[in-house]
Amino acid sequence: MRQKPPIAVIGMAGIFPGATDLDTFWQNLIQKKSAAAQVPAHRWIIPLQSAHEQTYMPDKAISLRACLADSPPLDPTGLNVDASLLRELDPLYHILLGAGREAFSGCNLSSIDRSRIGVSLAAIALPTDASSALARSVLGRSFEQKLMAELDLSVDTAPLNWSRARALSSRVTSLPGAILAEALGLGGGSFTLDAACASSLYAVKLACDELQSGRADAMLSGGISRPDCLYTQIGFSQLRALSPSGRCAPFDAEADGLVVGEGAGILVLKRLADALAHGDTVYGVIRGIGLSNDMRGNLLAPDTEGQVRAMRAAYEGAGWSPEDADLIECHGAGTPVGDKTELTSLRTLWKSSDRPKGGCPIGSVKSHIGHLLTGAGAAGMIKTLLGMHHHVFPPSLNFSRPAENSPLINSPFRVQTEPGEWRRRSNQTPRRAGVSAFGFGGINAHLLFEEWDGNLPEAKSTVAVSNRSSASTISAPVDPTPVAIVGMGSIFGSCKHLRNFQEAIFKGDTFIRERPTERWRGADDVAETAIGRNGGWGGYMESLTILPGEFRVP
C-alpha cells in the first residue's frame, strides 16, 4: 500500500477575541490576557438586562460576559467579490475573508494552478445577525399584517424590501466555504461542515485527505464561528453549560461552565515534499489525526471510550506512543463534567506511561478567548503551532487547584499556568504536541503536530518517504481502493422503507402532495408570507413509529 505523504502547515492567520492578527494573539497568550468582557449593547436587539437573570430561567442568559471578536474593516482589494455584496455581507464573512486572505497571502502558491486549491471549512449552523434579521422581517411582517387585519385596518401587502445581497448574506450552512473560495479565485472545490466543537479538526482531516489523494495541491482549512450572540448566550444558559461567573477556568476546582467566544482561524496546507520544493515556511507537520463518535455519550455528557478511540487512532497513524507528545492542547471548555471526562480519557490513554507526575503540560486556549464552537479547534491548533514556533509552552488561565478527586491529581499532567521554555527532549527529537477537540453528542477528534527541522535524521528520512509517495510526483491521482455498498435504507415522503420506495419508482408514482393541515400548525400566515399561497406542495413524510427493540447498539 502506498504510504500517505505527510502534510505541512505553510500558512496561518486568525481573527480572535482581542486580536485581529496572530502577533497580537500570541502576545495576549503569553501575557495571560483574557478577552472576556460584558457583551456590548449593540450586539443584542433587546436591552441586555432584560434578557439577563442571575438564576437559570427560560429564555434568559445567566451571564452577560462573552469573548467577542471585532469585525475589522475589510479592504476589498484582491477579493473576487462584488463590492456592493461585500458591503452587505454579515460580519461572519468579513472576519472569514480577512483571515483567509491573510493566511493565503503569506504562502508561495505561484507555482500551483488555483484550480487545484480547495477549501475545507468548519462553520456553525446557527443563526447569524443577518439570518436573524431576515427571520424577524418575515415573522414581524406576518404578525403586523395579521394584527392590522383583526383591527380592520389597511394592510401593507408590498413585498419585503430585502436585496438579493442581504438575503444571500443570511445563509449560514454552505456559503462560508464557497465565498472564501470564490473571493480568492480557488477552483479546487469547497465545502462547509458542522461537526459541533470538533469541526475544525474534522475540516483539516478532510483537507489532508484531498492532498494525500492527489485531488488538490493546496488546501485552506480551519474554522469560523460568529453566530448571533444573543442566541448562543441564552442557548448555553438553557443547557446550563454557560459560566454564571463569566470566567472560563478549565480543570480548576472553581470551574462553572464555558464562556462563548467567536472568531476565525485558517491554515494553509500542502504536501510536505511540495512545501519544501516551493520554499514555503513550514510551521509544523501533521503526523496523525484520529476521529470517532461516542457510542454511549450524550449531548452534555461525553464518553471516555470515544475520546480514547480518537486519540489512539491519531497516535497509531503517527507511529507514536502517547507519551511522545510534549504538550496537549486540550478541549478544556471549563464545564466540570466535560473536563473531568477529558482528564479521565488522557489518563486512560497514558496508563502505561512512565512519565513523572506533572511531566506533560496541558492547557486550553478557551481560558483566554472563550469557546469558539466550530472555530475552537482552529484556535487550539494555531496556539500550539505558535508555541512550537517560539519554543514556548503557552500558559492557560484561571487555574489554581484541581477539584477534589480530579483525575489531574497524581497524573502525568500539569496545567501550564506560566509561559515556559519548550525544549527538545534531545537534540535528535523534534518538538511534538497533540490537540483535542470534543464536540456535542460525542464527536471526537485528536490531531498530532511535529516540529519541522530538515537537519534532523528523522526529517531526512521523512523527506525521502514524502518524495516517493507525494501525489505531486504522479500525473494523476492514484486510483482509490474500490468501496462496496453493502446496505441501503430509505425514508422518502410517504415511502416508509426501501421496498416502498422501489415500488413507487418502478411504478412511476409521485410523492408530491398538498401539505397536510397539521404541518406548520398555527403558522399558515407565516408560511404564506415566506413561500407564497401556492407553495404548500411537496414530498411530505408521514409520522413513523420506531420501536426501541429495532436498534442494537454494540
Protein backbone atom coordinates (compact mmCIF):
# COMPACT_ATOMS: atom_id res chain seq x y z
CA MET A 1 0.00 0.00 0.00
CA ARG A 2 1.33 3.44 -0.94
CA GLN A 3 2.32 5.40 2.17
CA LYS A 4 0.42 8.64 2.58
CA PRO A 5 2.57 11.76 2.19
CA PRO A 6 2.90 13.93 5.31
CA ILE A 7 1.09 17.27 5.31
CA ALA A 8 2.74 20.59 6.19
CA VAL A 9 1.14 23.74 7.59
CA ILE A 10 2.65 26.52 5.45
CA GLY A 11 0.47 29.46 6.43
CA MET A 12 -1.97 30.53 9.09
CA ALA A 13 -3.96 33.53 10.17
CA GLY A 14 -6.70 34.30 12.62
CA ILE A 15 -9.06 36.93 13.95
CA PHE A 16 -9.84 36.13 17.56
CA PRO A 17 -11.34 37.99 20.54
CA GLY A 18 -8.95 40.79 21.41
CA ALA A 19 -6.67 40.09 18.44
CA THR A 20 -7.07 40.87 14.75
CA ASP A 21 -3.70 39.31 13.87
CA LEU A 22 -1.56 36.45 15.13
CA ASP A 23 1.20 38.63 16.59
CA THR A 24 -1.34 40.23 18.92
CA PHE A 25 -2.92 36.85 19.61
CA TRP A 26 0.44 35.40 20.67
CA GLN A 27 1.26 38.37 22.89
CA ASN A 28 -2.14 38.09 24.56
CA LEU A 29 -1.45 34.41 25.23
CA ILE A 30 1.97 34.81 26.82
CA GLN A 31 0.90 37.94 28.70
CA LYS A 32 -2.04 35.97 30.11
CA LYS A 33 -4.75 38.34 28.89
CA SER A 34 -8.39 37.29 28.98
CA ALA A 35 -10.75 38.54 26.29
CA ALA A 36 -13.86 38.04 28.45
CA ALA A 37 -15.95 41.19 28.82
CA GLN A 38 -19.57 42.30 29.03
CA VAL A 39 -21.44 41.96 25.77
CA PRO A 40 -21.69 45.41 24.09
CA ALA A 41 -25.23 46.75 24.00
CA HIS A 42 -25.27 46.98 20.19
CA ARG A 43 -24.76 43.21 19.78
CA TRP A 44 -28.26 42.37 21.13
CA ILE A 45 -31.57 43.50 19.66
CA ILE A 46 -33.04 43.89 23.15
CA PRO A 47 -31.68 45.66 26.24
CA LEU A 48 -29.03 43.46 27.85
CA GLN A 49 -30.58 43.47 31.30
CA SER A 50 -33.99 42.41 30.01
CA ALA A 51 -32.53 39.06 28.91
CA HIS A 52 -30.35 38.51 31.98
CA GLU A 53 -31.17 36.68 35.20
CA GLN A 54 -28.82 35.57 37.95
CA THR A 55 -30.56 32.20 38.12
CA TYR A 56 -31.35 29.76 35.30
CA MET A 57 -34.69 30.72 33.75
CA PRO A 58 -36.34 30.07 30.38
CA ASP A 59 -35.25 32.48 27.64
CA LYS A 60 -32.77 34.23 29.93
CA ALA A 61 -28.97 34.41 29.93
CA ILE A 62 -27.19 33.53 33.17
CA SER A 63 -24.26 35.83 32.26
CA LEU A 64 -23.63 38.95 30.21
CA ARG A 65 -19.95 38.13 29.66
CA ALA A 66 -18.52 36.68 26.45
CA CYS A 67 -15.38 36.80 24.32
CA LEU A 68 -16.47 38.60 21.16
CA ALA A 69 -14.33 39.40 18.13
CA ASP A 70 -14.28 42.74 16.36
CA SER A 71 -15.10 42.71 12.68
CA PRO A 72 -12.27 44.82 11.21
CA PRO A 73 -12.95 46.94 8.11
CA LEU A 74 -12.46 44.68 5.10
CA ASP A 75 -10.44 46.07 2.19
CA PRO A 76 -11.96 44.60 -0.99
CA THR A 77 -8.64 44.82 -2.87
CA GLY A 78 -7.74 41.49 -4.42
CA LEU A 79 -11.02 39.80 -3.48
CA ASN A 80 -13.16 38.42 -6.29
CA VAL A 81 -16.40 39.58 -4.67
CA ASP A 82 -18.69 42.33 -5.88
CA ALA A 83 -18.10 45.44 -3.76
CA SER A 84 -21.82 46.01 -3.17
CA LEU A 85 -22.26 42.43 -1.97
CA LEU A 86 -19.19 42.74 0.22
CA ARG A 87 -20.67 45.76 1.98
CA GLU A 88 -23.87 43.89 2.85
CA LEU A 89 -22.31 40.62 3.94
CA ASP A 90 -22.78 39.51 7.53
CA PRO A 91 -19.78 40.23 9.82
CA LEU A 92 -19.08 36.47 9.76
CA TYR A 93 -17.93 36.82 6.16
CA HIS A 94 -15.82 39.90 6.81
CA ILE A 95 -13.95 38.02 9.54
CA LEU A 96 -13.59 34.92 7.36
CA LEU A 97 -12.37 36.76 4.26
CA GLY A 98 -9.94 38.84 6.30
CA ALA A 99 -8.39 35.80 7.95
CA GLY A 100 -8.45 33.71 4.78
CA ARG A 101 -6.75 36.33 2.64
CA GLU A 102 -4.07 36.90 5.29
CA ALA A 103 -3.29 33.18 5.53
CA PHE A 104 -3.28 32.79 1.75
CA SER A 105 -1.08 35.81 1.04
CA GLY A 106 1.77 34.54 3.23
CA CYS A 107 2.35 31.37 1.19
CA ASN A 108 4.20 30.54 -2.00
CA LEU A 109 1.36 29.44 -4.24
CA SER A 110 2.60 30.93 -7.50
CA SER A 111 3.64 27.51 -8.84
CA ILE A 112 0.21 25.95 -8.19
CA ASP A 113 -2.77 26.21 -10.50
CA ARG A 114 -5.57 27.79 -8.45
CA SER A 115 -7.97 25.25 -9.88
CA ARG A 116 -6.05 22.74 -7.73
CA ILE A 117 -6.51 24.65 -4.47
CA GLY A 118 -9.57 23.87 -2.37
CA VAL A 119 -11.33 24.98 0.80
CA SER A 120 -12.45 22.76 3.67
CA LEU A 121 -14.07 24.94 6.32
CA ALA A 122 -15.92 24.49 9.59
CA ALA A 123 -18.76 26.92 10.33
CA ILE A 124 -21.59 26.59 12.81
CA ALA A 125 -25.15 26.13 11.56
CA LEU A 126 -26.66 28.69 13.92
CA PRO A 127 -28.42 31.98 13.14
CA THR A 128 -26.12 34.88 12.26
CA ASP A 129 -27.00 38.53 12.70
CA ALA A 130 -28.18 38.62 9.06
CA SER A 131 -30.27 35.44 9.20
CA SER A 132 -31.85 36.58 12.47
CA ALA A 133 -32.72 39.90 10.86
CA LEU A 134 -34.32 38.14 7.90
CA ALA A 135 -36.38 35.93 10.22
CA ARG A 136 -37.53 38.98 12.18
CA SER A 137 -38.55 40.67 8.94
CA VAL A 138 -40.65 37.71 7.79
CA LEU A 139 -42.22 36.95 11.16
CA GLY A 140 -42.65 40.58 12.12
CA ARG A 141 -44.34 41.38 8.82
CA SER A 142 -46.68 38.43 9.23
CA PHE A 143 -47.69 39.37 12.76
CA GLU A 144 -48.17 43.00 11.75
CA GLN A 145 -50.43 42.06 8.85
CA LYS A 146 -52.50 39.71 11.00
CA LEU A 147 -52.92 42.35 13.72
CA MET A 148 -53.87 45.05 11.22
CA ALA A 149 -56.44 42.75 9.63
CA GLU A 150 -58.02 41.94 13.01
CA LEU A 151 -58.27 45.65 13.73
CA ASP A 152 -59.88 46.13 10.33
CA LEU A 153 -57.08 48.47 9.29
CA SER A 154 -55.41 48.65 5.92
CA VAL A 155 -52.72 46.02 5.46
CA ASP A 156 -49.40 46.68 3.77
CA THR A 157 -49.06 43.95 1.13
CA ALA A 158 -45.94 45.28 -0.54
CA PRO A 159 -43.13 42.71 -0.83
CA LEU A 160 -40.34 42.68 1.70
CA ASN A 161 -37.61 45.16 0.85
CA TRP A 162 -34.70 42.75 1.10
CA SER A 163 -31.97 42.97 -1.50
CA ARG A 164 -30.51 39.84 -3.06
CA ALA A 165 -27.20 40.63 -1.33
CA ARG A 166 -28.80 40.81 2.11
CA ALA A 167 -30.73 37.59 1.53
CA LEU A 168 -27.56 35.84 0.35
CA SER A 169 -25.67 37.12 3.37
CA SER A 170 -28.15 35.41 5.67
CA ARG A 171 -27.12 31.93 4.52
CA VAL A 172 -25.17 30.05 7.18
CA THR A 173 -24.71 26.43 6.14
CA SER A 174 -22.85 26.39 2.82
CA LEU A 175 -21.86 29.89 1.81
CA PRO A 176 -18.79 30.42 4.08
CA GLY A 177 -16.53 27.92 2.32
CA ALA A 178 -17.91 28.79 -1.11
CA ILE A 179 -17.46 32.53 -0.74
CA LEU A 180 -13.89 32.15 0.57
CA ALA A 181 -13.01 30.03 -2.46
CA GLU A 182 -14.73 32.48 -4.82
CA ALA A 183 -13.08 35.51 -3.24
CA LEU A 184 -9.59 34.03 -3.65
CA GLY A 185 -10.25 32.55 -7.09
CA LEU A 186 -9.83 28.94 -5.98
CA GLY A 187 -11.34 26.18 -8.12
CA GLY A 188 -10.33 23.02 -6.27
CA GLY A 189 -13.72 22.56 -4.64
CA SER A 190 -15.11 23.88 -1.38
CA PHE A 191 -17.37 22.68 1.37
CA THR A 192 -18.55 23.84 4.77
CA LEU A 193 -19.19 21.41 7.60
CA ASP A 194 -20.54 21.48 11.14
CA ALA A 195 -19.30 18.67 13.40
CA ALA A 196 -20.03 20.69 16.55
CA CYS A 197 -16.98 21.68 18.57
CA ALA A 198 -14.72 19.17 16.79
CA SER A 199 -15.43 20.79 13.43
CA SER A 200 -12.09 22.49 12.73
CA LEU A 201 -10.14 19.26 13.18
CA TYR A 202 -12.63 17.40 11.00
CA ALA A 203 -12.17 20.07 8.32
CA VAL A 204 -8.37 19.68 8.49
CA LYS A 205 -8.66 15.89 8.26
CA LEU A 206 -10.76 16.17 5.12
CA ALA A 207 -8.31 18.71 3.69
CA CYS A 208 -5.45 16.27 4.32
CA ASP A 209 -7.44 13.58 2.51
CA GLU A 210 -7.74 15.84 -0.53
CA LEU A 211 -3.98 16.44 -0.59
CA GLN A 212 -2.98 12.84 0.08
CA SER A 213 -5.28 11.54 -2.64
CA GLY A 214 -3.81 13.94 -5.19
CA ARG A 215 -7.13 15.69 -5.81
CA ALA A 216 -5.67 19.03 -4.64
CA ASP A 217 -2.21 20.59 -4.40
CA ALA A 218 -3.02 23.04 -1.58
CA MET A 219 -5.94 23.47 0.81
CA LEU A 220 -7.26 26.26 3.02
CA SER A 221 -8.83 24.82 6.13
CA GLY A 222 -9.88 25.77 9.63
CA GLY A 223 -12.98 27.12 11.27
CA ILE A 224 -15.13 30.14 12.00
CA SER A 225 -17.93 30.89 14.43
CA ARG A 226 -19.78 34.19 14.58
CA PRO A 227 -23.47 33.48 15.31
CA ASP A 228 -25.99 35.88 16.79
CA CYS A 229 -24.52 36.04 20.30
CA LEU A 230 -27.94 36.55 21.93
CA TYR A 231 -28.83 33.09 20.62
CA THR A 232 -25.68 31.42 21.98
CA GLN A 233 -25.74 33.25 25.30
CA ILE A 234 -29.31 32.22 26.02
CA GLY A 235 -28.94 28.81 24.39
CA PHE A 236 -25.99 27.72 26.50
CA SER A 237 -27.74 29.10 29.57
CA GLN A 238 -30.71 26.81 28.86
CA LEU A 239 -28.27 23.89 28.65
CA ARG A 240 -26.76 25.03 31.96
CA ALA A 241 -23.37 24.99 30.29
CA LEU A 242 -22.68 28.75 30.37
CA SER A 243 -20.46 30.04 33.18
CA PRO A 244 -22.51 32.21 35.58
CA SER A 245 -19.29 33.95 36.62
CA GLY A 246 -18.27 34.69 33.04
CA ARG A 247 -14.89 33.11 33.73
CA CYS A 248 -13.61 30.06 31.84
CA ALA A 249 -11.45 28.01 34.23
CA PRO A 250 -10.58 24.64 32.63
CA PHE A 251 -9.69 21.88 35.12
CA ASP A 252 -9.96 24.21 38.11
CA ALA A 253 -11.92 23.46 41.27
CA GLU A 254 -13.96 26.66 40.72
CA ALA A 255 -14.87 25.93 37.09
CA ASP A 256 -18.55 26.63 36.48
CA GLY A 257 -19.05 26.46 32.74
CA LEU A 258 -17.97 27.77 29.37
CA VAL A 259 -17.70 31.32 28.06
CA VAL A 260 -18.79 31.83 24.45
CA GLY A 261 -16.18 33.13 22.03
CA GLU A 262 -16.13 33.92 18.33
CA GLY A 263 -13.62 34.38 15.53
CA ALA A 264 -11.85 32.53 12.74
CA GLY A 265 -8.62 30.60 12.28
CA ILE A 266 -7.35 29.48 8.85
CA LEU A 267 -4.47 27.11 8.00
CA VAL A 268 -2.91 26.62 4.56
CA LEU A 269 -1.79 23.05 3.89
CA LYS A 270 0.45 21.35 1.32
CA ARG A 271 2.11 18.01 0.98
CA LEU A 272 5.44 18.33 2.78
CA ALA A 273 7.52 17.47 -0.30
CA ASP A 274 5.78 20.23 -2.26
CA ALA A 275 6.21 22.75 0.57
CA LEU A 276 9.96 22.06 0.71
CA ALA A 277 10.31 22.18 -3.07
CA HIS A 278 8.48 25.52 -3.19
CA GLY A 279 10.49 27.08 -0.35
CA ASP A 280 7.49 27.54 1.95
CA THR A 281 7.80 28.19 5.68
CA VAL A 282 6.77 25.01 7.47
CA TYR A 283 5.10 25.84 10.80
CA GLY A 284 4.51 22.20 11.60
CA VAL A 285 3.84 18.78 10.10
CA ILE A 286 0.59 16.90 10.70
CA ARG A 287 1.60 13.40 11.77
CA GLY A 288 -1.75 11.90 12.69
CA ILE A 289 -5.46 12.64 13.05
CA GLY A 290 -7.98 10.42 14.79
CA LEU A 291 -11.77 10.80 14.58
CA SER A 292 -14.54 8.96 16.39
CA ASN A 293 -18.10 9.17 17.65
CA ASP A 294 -19.20 8.20 21.15
CA MET A 295 -21.30 5.08 21.48
CA ARG A 296 -22.66 5.78 24.96
CA GLY A 297 -22.27 9.53 25.48
CA ASN A 298 -24.98 12.16 25.09
CA LEU A 299 -25.26 15.83 24.29
CA LEU A 300 -23.76 17.11 27.54
CA ALA A 301 -22.02 14.04 28.99
CA PRO A 302 -19.22 12.78 26.71
CA ASP A 303 -17.89 9.24 26.84
CA THR A 304 -14.28 8.39 27.65
CA GLU A 305 -14.27 5.37 25.33
CA GLY A 306 -14.99 7.51 22.28
CA GLN A 307 -12.36 10.09 23.15
CA VAL A 308 -9.71 7.46 23.76
CA ARG A 309 -10.56 5.78 20.47
CA ALA A 310 -9.94 9.01 18.55
CA MET A 311 -6.66 9.68 20.37
CA ARG A 312 -5.37 6.14 19.87
CA ALA A 313 -6.15 6.34 16.15
CA ALA A 314 -4.05 9.51 15.88
CA TYR A 315 -1.05 8.01 17.67
CA GLU A 316 -1.25 4.77 15.71
CA GLY A 317 -1.34 6.75 12.47
CA ALA A 318 1.71 8.73 13.52
CA GLY A 319 3.61 5.73 14.84
CA TRP A 320 3.96 7.47 18.22
CA SER A 321 3.38 6.44 21.79
CA PRO A 322 1.07 8.83 23.68
CA GLU A 323 3.94 10.00 25.90
CA ASP A 324 5.87 11.15 22.81
CA ALA A 325 3.80 14.35 22.95
CA ASP A 326 5.47 17.22 24.82
CA LEU A 327 2.24 19.21 25.17
CA ILE A 328 -1.51 18.58 24.97
CA GLU A 329 -3.77 21.41 23.93
CA CYS A 330 -6.99 20.13 25.49
CA HIS A 331 -10.58 20.75 24.56
CA GLY A 332 -10.95 22.13 28.11
CA ALA A 333 -14.22 24.08 27.86
CA GLY A 334 -14.47 24.77 31.60
CA THR A 335 -17.52 22.57 32.16
CA PRO A 336 -16.86 20.32 35.17
CA VAL A 337 -18.33 17.14 33.64
CA GLY A 338 -16.64 17.61 30.29
CA ASP A 339 -13.25 18.49 31.76
CA LYS A 340 -13.31 15.55 34.16
CA THR A 341 -14.15 13.19 31.30
CA GLU A 342 -11.30 14.56 29.21
CA LEU A 343 -8.78 14.12 32.02
CA THR A 344 -10.04 10.58 32.60
CA SER A 345 -9.55 9.89 28.89
CA LEU A 346 -5.99 11.20 28.96
CA ARG A 347 -5.14 9.10 31.99
CA THR A 348 -6.62 6.03 30.30
CA LEU A 349 -4.53 6.68 27.20
CA TRP A 350 -1.37 7.21 29.25
CA LYS A 351 -1.94 4.40 31.75
CA SER A 352 1.30 2.63 30.82
CA SER A 353 3.38 5.81 30.62
CA ASP A 354 6.48 6.18 32.76
CA ARG A 355 6.44 9.99 32.56
CA PRO A 356 6.77 11.58 36.03
CA LYS A 357 3.81 13.19 37.77
CA GLY A 358 3.08 16.53 36.16
CA GLY A 359 5.60 15.86 33.41
CA CYS A 360 3.34 16.78 30.49
CA PRO A 361 1.90 20.32 30.32
CA ILE A 362 -1.72 20.74 29.26
CA GLY A 363 -3.86 23.81 28.70
CA SER A 364 -6.83 25.29 26.85
CA VAL A 365 -6.99 28.40 24.70
CA LYS A 366 -10.64 28.73 25.77
CA SER A 367 -9.42 30.18 29.07
CA HIS A 368 -8.18 33.20 27.06
CA ILE A 369 -10.69 33.67 24.23
CA GLY A 370 -13.70 31.57 25.17
CA HIS A 371 -15.24 28.66 23.29
CA LEU A 372 -15.29 29.39 19.56
CA LEU A 373 -17.54 26.36 18.88
CA THR A 374 -16.76 25.35 15.27
CA GLY A 375 -13.70 27.62 15.35
CA ALA A 376 -12.39 26.31 18.68
CA GLY A 377 -10.13 23.66 17.19
CA ALA A 378 -8.60 26.19 14.78
CA ALA A 379 -7.69 28.46 17.70
CA GLY A 380 -6.17 25.50 19.57
CA MET A 381 -4.13 24.41 16.56
CA ILE A 382 -2.81 27.91 15.89
CA LYS A 383 -1.93 28.41 19.56
CA THR A 384 0.02 25.13 19.52
CA LEU A 385 1.86 25.94 16.28
CA LEU A 386 2.80 29.38 17.59
CA GLY A 387 4.16 27.81 20.76
CA MET A 388 6.16 25.36 18.66
CA HIS A 389 7.47 28.21 16.51
CA HIS A 390 8.53 30.34 19.50
CA HIS A 391 9.76 27.33 21.56
CA VAL A 392 7.42 28.33 24.39
CA PHE A 393 4.77 26.40 26.31
CA PRO A 394 1.88 28.91 26.25
CA PRO A 395 0.01 29.33 29.55
CA SER A 396 -3.60 28.55 30.40
CA LEU A 397 -5.60 30.97 32.57
CA ASN A 398 -7.75 30.71 35.69
CA PHE A 399 -6.25 27.56 37.18
CA SER A 400 -5.18 27.46 40.83
CA ARG A 401 -6.03 23.97 42.09
CA PRO A 402 -7.83 20.86 40.83
CA ALA A 403 -11.19 19.80 42.14
CA GLU A 404 -11.32 17.17 44.85
CA ASN A 405 -10.91 13.70 43.31
CA SER A 406 -9.92 15.25 39.98
CA PRO A 407 -8.17 12.84 37.57
CA LEU A 408 -5.46 15.52 37.34
CA ILE A 409 -4.21 14.64 40.83
CA ASN A 410 -1.16 12.35 40.75
CA SER A 411 -1.36 12.17 36.97
CA PRO A 412 1.38 12.70 34.34
CA PHE A 413 -0.22 16.07 33.54
CA ARG A 414 0.01 19.60 34.87
CA VAL A 415 -1.90 22.70 33.81
CA GLN A 416 0.66 25.13 32.35
CA THR A 417 -0.04 28.40 34.17
CA GLU A 418 3.02 30.42 33.10
CA PRO A 419 4.95 30.68 29.82
CA GLY A 420 7.69 28.06 29.88
CA GLU A 421 10.63 27.21 27.68
CA TRP A 422 9.77 24.38 25.30
CA ARG A 423 12.98 22.40 24.98
CA ARG A 424 13.52 19.38 22.80
CA ARG A 425 13.79 16.14 24.70
CA SER A 426 17.05 15.53 22.87
CA ASN A 427 19.00 17.12 20.05
CA GLN A 428 17.61 14.46 17.73
CA THR A 429 13.95 14.70 18.75
CA PRO A 430 11.61 17.33 17.28
CA ARG A 431 9.01 19.09 19.41
CA ARG A 432 5.66 17.31 19.35
CA ALA A 433 2.13 18.17 20.50
CA GLY A 434 -1.43 16.91 20.47
CA VAL A 435 -4.61 18.96 20.01
CA SER A 436 -8.02 17.68 21.13
CA ALA A 437 -11.49 18.79 20.10
CA PHE A 438 -14.55 17.07 21.51
CA GLY A 439 -17.97 18.13 20.28
CA PHE A 440 -21.57 17.90 21.47
CA GLY A 441 -23.03 14.46 21.14
CA GLY A 442 -19.65 12.75 21.28
CA ILE A 443 -17.96 13.92 18.07
CA ASN A 444 -14.26 13.45 18.85
CA ALA A 445 -11.03 14.49 17.14
CA HIS A 446 -7.36 14.47 18.08
CA LEU A 447 -4.52 15.84 15.90
CA LEU A 448 -0.74 15.49 16.25
CA PHE A 449 1.76 18.16 15.20
CA GLU A 450 5.51 17.79 14.87
CA GLU A 451 8.13 20.50 14.53
CA TRP A 452 9.93 20.58 11.19
CA ASP A 453 13.74 20.70 11.17
CA GLY A 454 15.33 19.42 7.98
CA ASN A 455 18.64 18.82 9.74
CA LEU A 456 17.31 16.05 11.96
CA PRO A 457 17.94 12.46 10.82
CA GLU A 458 14.24 11.69 11.14
CA ALA A 459 13.42 14.66 8.92
CA LYS A 460 15.75 13.45 6.18
CA SER A 461 14.04 10.05 6.13
CA THR A 462 10.66 11.79 6.10
CA VAL A 463 11.66 13.79 3.03
CA ALA A 464 12.71 10.59 1.27
CA VAL A 465 9.40 8.90 2.03
CA SER A 466 7.47 12.04 1.16
CA ASN A 467 9.19 12.39 -2.19
CA ARG A 468 8.41 8.77 -3.06
CA SER A 469 4.77 8.95 -2.00
CA SER A 470 3.77 12.51 -2.85
CA ALA A 471 0.89 12.73 -5.30
CA SER A 472 2.71 15.65 -6.96
CA THR A 473 5.18 13.14 -8.45
CA ILE A 474 2.49 11.38 -10.47
CA SER A 475 0.50 12.60 -13.43
CA ALA A 476 -2.90 11.76 -11.96
CA PRO A 477 -4.37 10.82 -8.58
CA VAL A 478 -3.89 7.22 -7.59
CA ASP A 479 -7.00 5.09 -8.14
CA PRO A 480 -8.72 4.70 -4.78
CA THR A 481 -9.38 1.33 -3.23
CA PRO A 482 -12.79 0.13 -4.50
CA VAL A 483 -15.61 0.60 -2.00
CA ALA A 484 -18.58 -1.77 -1.86
CA ILE A 485 -22.13 -0.72 -0.97
CA VAL A 486 -23.34 -3.44 1.39
CA GLY A 487 -26.56 -1.96 2.73
CA MET A 488 -29.25 0.60 1.92
CA GLY A 489 -32.27 2.12 3.58
CA SER A 490 -34.63 4.94 2.74
CA ILE A 491 -37.49 7.05 4.04
CA PHE A 492 -38.72 9.44 1.35
CA GLY A 493 -42.03 11.28 1.58
CA SER A 494 -44.79 8.73 2.11
CA CYS A 495 -42.42 5.79 1.49
CA LYS A 496 -41.55 4.37 4.89
CA HIS A 497 -38.87 1.93 3.79
CA LEU A 498 -36.76 0.87 0.83
CA ARG A 499 -39.33 -1.57 -0.59
CA ASN A 500 -41.99 1.18 -0.72
CA PHE A 501 -39.54 3.46 -2.48
CA GLN A 502 -38.55 0.77 -5.00
CA GLU A 503 -42.18 0.01 -5.88
CA ALA A 504 -43.05 3.69 -6.24
CA ILE A 505 -40.08 4.39 -8.50
CA PHE A 506 -40.78 1.40 -10.75
CA LYS A 507 -44.47 2.30 -10.99
CA GLY A 508 -43.71 5.94 -11.71
CA ASP A 509 -45.66 7.17 -8.69
CA THR A 510 -45.24 10.74 -7.50
CA PHE A 511 -44.51 11.74 -3.90
CA ILE A 512 -45.78 15.28 -4.35
CA ARG A 513 -48.94 16.14 -2.43
CA GLU A 514 -50.52 19.10 -0.71
CA ARG A 515 -49.11 20.00 2.67
CA PRO A 516 -51.08 18.26 5.44
CA THR A 517 -53.13 20.60 7.60
CA GLU A 518 -51.27 19.53 10.76
CA ARG A 519 -47.93 20.67 9.36
CA TRP A 520 -46.81 24.21 10.34
CA ARG A 521 -49.91 24.20 12.53
CA GLY A 522 -50.90 27.68 13.62
CA ALA A 523 -48.40 29.35 11.32
CA ASP A 524 -50.11 29.30 7.92
CA ASP A 525 -49.80 33.05 7.64
CA VAL A 526 -46.04 32.86 8.20
CA ALA A 527 -45.71 30.06 5.66
CA GLU A 528 -47.66 32.04 3.09
CA THR A 529 -45.52 35.09 3.70
CA ALA A 530 -42.35 33.04 3.24
CA ILE A 531 -43.28 30.79 0.28
CA GLY A 532 -46.44 32.16 -1.27
CA ARG A 533 -50.02 30.95 -1.06
CA ASN A 534 -49.42 28.22 -3.65
CA GLY A 535 -46.17 26.99 -2.10
CA GLY A 536 -47.59 24.25 0.11
CA TRP A 537 -46.97 21.32 -2.22
CA GLY A 538 -44.09 18.92 -1.54
CA GLY A 539 -42.94 15.40 -0.71
CA TYR A 540 -44.17 15.32 2.89
CA MET A 541 -43.39 12.45 5.24
CA GLU A 542 -45.90 10.62 7.34
CA SER A 543 -45.19 10.04 11.00
CA LEU A 544 -43.27 6.87 11.88
CA THR A 545 -43.32 4.69 14.97
CA ILE A 546 -39.85 3.48 15.94
CA LEU A 547 -39.66 0.59 18.38
CA PRO A 548 -36.65 0.55 20.77
CA GLY A 549 -36.11 -3.15 20.08
CA GLU A 550 -35.28 -2.34 16.46
CA PHE A 551 -31.91 -0.94 17.50
CA ARG A 552 -28.92 -2.97 18.60
CA VAL A 553 -26.04 -0.85 19.89
CA PRO A 554 -22.79 -2.80 20.43
